[in-house]
Amino acid sequence: MHAEEIHILDATLNEIRIENPVSCVEKQVTSRIVINNDKVSVNLEVQDLKSEKVYSRSESGSWNQNIGFGSILKYEINDKKIIAYVSAQASPSTFIGELVVSYISSGPNLKCSQIKFRASDEPK
């Protein structure tokens, strides 16, 4: 496993605190995985938007009870704004997509502002 943290410095080289995107996702996203015979229904809700995808139970050897977040975490700077990408995983082998977390400035810190879900079959 390889893990790194993001560090952001202001013009005077003081570190700016950034809210953990996985914590934001875990607080603001609800998920549920329902197994019914040979079908697995994966449900995710974030900021009043709902997503559901149905899989065949045989697509994975085991399924989580809820979606796991953050086993893969990426950051990028786009148009001078930091964006975090938090993976969403329904089973050890099934990634359903990622949560795209935007940030806003809150005093000397950066706070999560908007979270959107991008399914794994959507173009980036």
CSV table of C-alpha atoms in Angstrom, one decimal:
chain,number,residue,atom,x,y,z
A,1,MET,CA,0.0,0.0,0.0
A,2,HIS,CA,1.2,3.5,-0.8
A,3,ALA,CA,-0.3,6.4,1.1
A,4,GLU,CA,0.3,10.1,0.9
A,5,GLU,CA,-1.3,13.3,2.3
A,6,ILE,CA,-1.9,16.5,0.5
A,7,HIS,CA,-0.1,19.6,1.8
A,8,ILE,CA,-1.0,23.1,0.6
A,9,LEU,CA,1.0,26.2,1.4
A,10,ASP,CA,-0.1,29.8,1.2
A,11,ALA,CA,2.1,32.7,-0.1
A,12,THR,CA,4.0,32.9,3.2
A,13,LEU,CA,4.6,29.2,3.2
A,14,ASN,CA,2.2,28.5,6.0
A,15,GLU,CA,0.2,25.2,5.6
A,16,ILE,CA,-3.5,25.6,4.8
A,17,ARG,CA,-5.6,22.9,6.4
A,18,ILE,CA,-7.8,20.9,4.0
A,19,GLU,CA,-10.8,18.9,5.2
A,20,ASN,CA,-10.4,15.2,4.7
A,21,PRO,CA,-12.5,14.2,1.6
A,22,VAL,CA,-13.2,10.7,2.8
A,23,SER,CA,-14.7,12.1,6.1
A,24,CYS,CA,-16.9,14.5,4.1
A,25,VAL,CA,-18.2,11.7,1.9
A,26,GLU,CA,-18.9,9.4,4.8
A,27,LYS,CA,-20.9,12.2,6.5
A,28,GLN,CA,-22.9,13.3,3.5
A,29,VAL,CA,-23.4,10.1,1.4
A,30,THR,CA,-25.8,7.3,2.3
A,31,SER,CA,-25.5,3.9,0.7
A,32,ARG,CA,-27.0,0.5,0.8
A,33,ILE,CA,-26.4,-2.8,-0.8
A,34,VAL,CA,-29.3,-5.2,-1.0
A,35,ILE,CA,-28.9,-8.8,-2.1
A,36,ASN,CA,-32.0,-10.5,-3.4
A,37,ASN,CA,-31.6,-14.0,-4.8
A,38,ASP,CA,-29.2,-13.6,-7.8
A,39,LYS,CA,-29.3,-9.8,-8.0
A,40,VAL,CA,-27.4,-7.2,-6.0
A,41,SER,CA,-28.8,-3.7,-5.9
A,42,VAL,CA,-26.3,-0.9,-5.1
A,43,ASN,CA,-27.8,2.4,-4.0
A,44,LEU,CA,-26.1,5.7,-3.3
A,45,GLU,CA,-27.5,9.1,-2.4
A,46,VAL,CA,-25.5,12.3,-2.2
A,47,GLN,CA,-26.9,15.8,-1.9
A,48,ASP,CA,-30.4,14.8,-3.0
A,49,LEU,CA,-29.2,12.8,-6.1
A,50,LYS,CA,-29.8,9.1,-6.1
A,51,SER,CA,-28.0,6.4,-8.1
A,52,GLU,CA,-28.9,2.7,-8.3
A,53,LYS,CA,-27.1,0.0,-10.2
A,54,VAL,CA,-28.1,-3.7,-10.3
A,55,TYR,CA,-25.4,-6.4,-10.6
A,56,SER,CA,-25.6,-10.2,-10.9
A,57,ARG,CA,-24.6,-11.7,-7.6
A,58,SER,CA,-22.0,-13.8,-9.4
A,59,GLU,CA,-20.0,-10.7,-10.5
A,60,SER,CA,-18.2,-10.8,-7.2
A,61,GLY,CA,-17.4,-13.5,-4.7
A,62,SER,CA,-18.6,-11.3,-1.8
A,63,TRP,CA,-20.4,-8.0,-1.5
A,64,ASN,CA,-20.1,-5.3,1.2
A,65,GLN,CA,-23.1,-4.3,3.3
A,66,ASN,CA,-22.5,-0.7,2.4
A,67,ILE,CA,-20.3,1.0,-0.1
A,68,GLY,CA,-16.7,1.5,1.0
A,69,PHE,CA,-15.1,4.9,0.3
A,70,GLY,CA,-11.6,6.0,-0.2
A,71,SER,CA,-9.5,2.9,-0.9
A,72,ILE,CA,-8.3,5.0,-3.9
A,73,LEU,CA,-8.0,8.8,-3.3
A,74,LYS,CA,-6.7,11.2,-5.9
A,75,TYR,CA,-6.3,15.0,-6.0
A,76,GLU,CA,-6.0,17.4,-8.9
A,77,ILE,CA,-6.0,21.1,-9.4
A,78,ASN,CA,-8.4,22.3,-12.1
A,79,ASP,CA,-8.9,26.0,-12.8
A,80,LYS,CA,-7.0,26.9,-9.6
A,81,LYS,CA,-9.3,24.8,-7.5
A,82,ILE,CA,-8.5,21.5,-5.6
A,83,ILE,CA,-10.7,18.5,-6.4
A,84,ALA,CA,-10.5,15.2,-4.7
A,85,TYR,CA,-11.7,11.9,-6.2
A,86,VAL,CA,-12.8,9.3,-3.7
A,87,SER,CA,-13.4,5.7,-4.9
A,88,ALA,CA,-16.7,4.0,-4.2
A,89,GLN,CA,-16.5,0.2,-3.8
A,90,ALA,CA,-19.4,-2.3,-3.5
A,91,SER,CA,-17.2,-5.4,-3.2
A,92,PRO,CA,-13.5,-6.2,-3.1
A,93,SER,CA,-13.5,-6.3,-6.9
A,94,THR,CA,-16.3,-3.9,-7.9
A,95,PHE,CA,-15.8,-0.2,-8.0
A,96,ILE,CA,-19.1,1.5,-8.9
A,97,GLY,CA,-17.5,4.9,-9.5
A,98,GLU,CA,-16.1,7.8,-7.5
A,99,LEU,CA,-17.2,10.9,-5.5
A,100,VAL,CA,-15.9,14.2,-6.9
A,101,VAL,CA,-15.3,16.5,-4.0
A,102,SER,CA,-14.9,20.3,-4.6
A,103,TYR,CA,-13.5,22.7,-2.0
A,104,ILE,CA,-14.1,26.3,-0.9
A,105,SER,CA,-12.1,28.6,1.2
A,106,SER,CA,-13.3,29.0,4.8
A,107,GLY,CA,-11.0,31.5,6.5
A,108,PRO,CA,-7.5,30.0,6.6
A,109,ASN,CA,-8.8,26.5,5.7
A,110,LEU,CA,-10.3,24.6,2.8
A,111,LYS,CA,-13.7,22.9,3.4
A,112,CYS,CA,-15.6,20.4,1.3
A,113,SER,CA,-18.3,22.2,-0.6
A,114,GLN,CA,-19.9,20.0,-3.2
A,115,ILE,CA,-19.9,16.3,-3.7
A,116,LYS,CA,-21.0,14.7,-6.9
A,117,PHE,CA,-21.1,11.0,-7.9
A,118,ARG,CA,-19.6,9.8,-11.2
A,119,ALA,CA,-20.4,6.2,-12.1
A,120,SER,CA,-17.6,4.1,-13.4
A,121,ASP,CA,-19.3,3.8,-16.8
A,122,GLU,CA,-19.6,7.6,-17.2
A,123,PRO,CA,-17.0,9.4,-19.2
A,124,LYS,CA,-14.5,11.6,-17.3
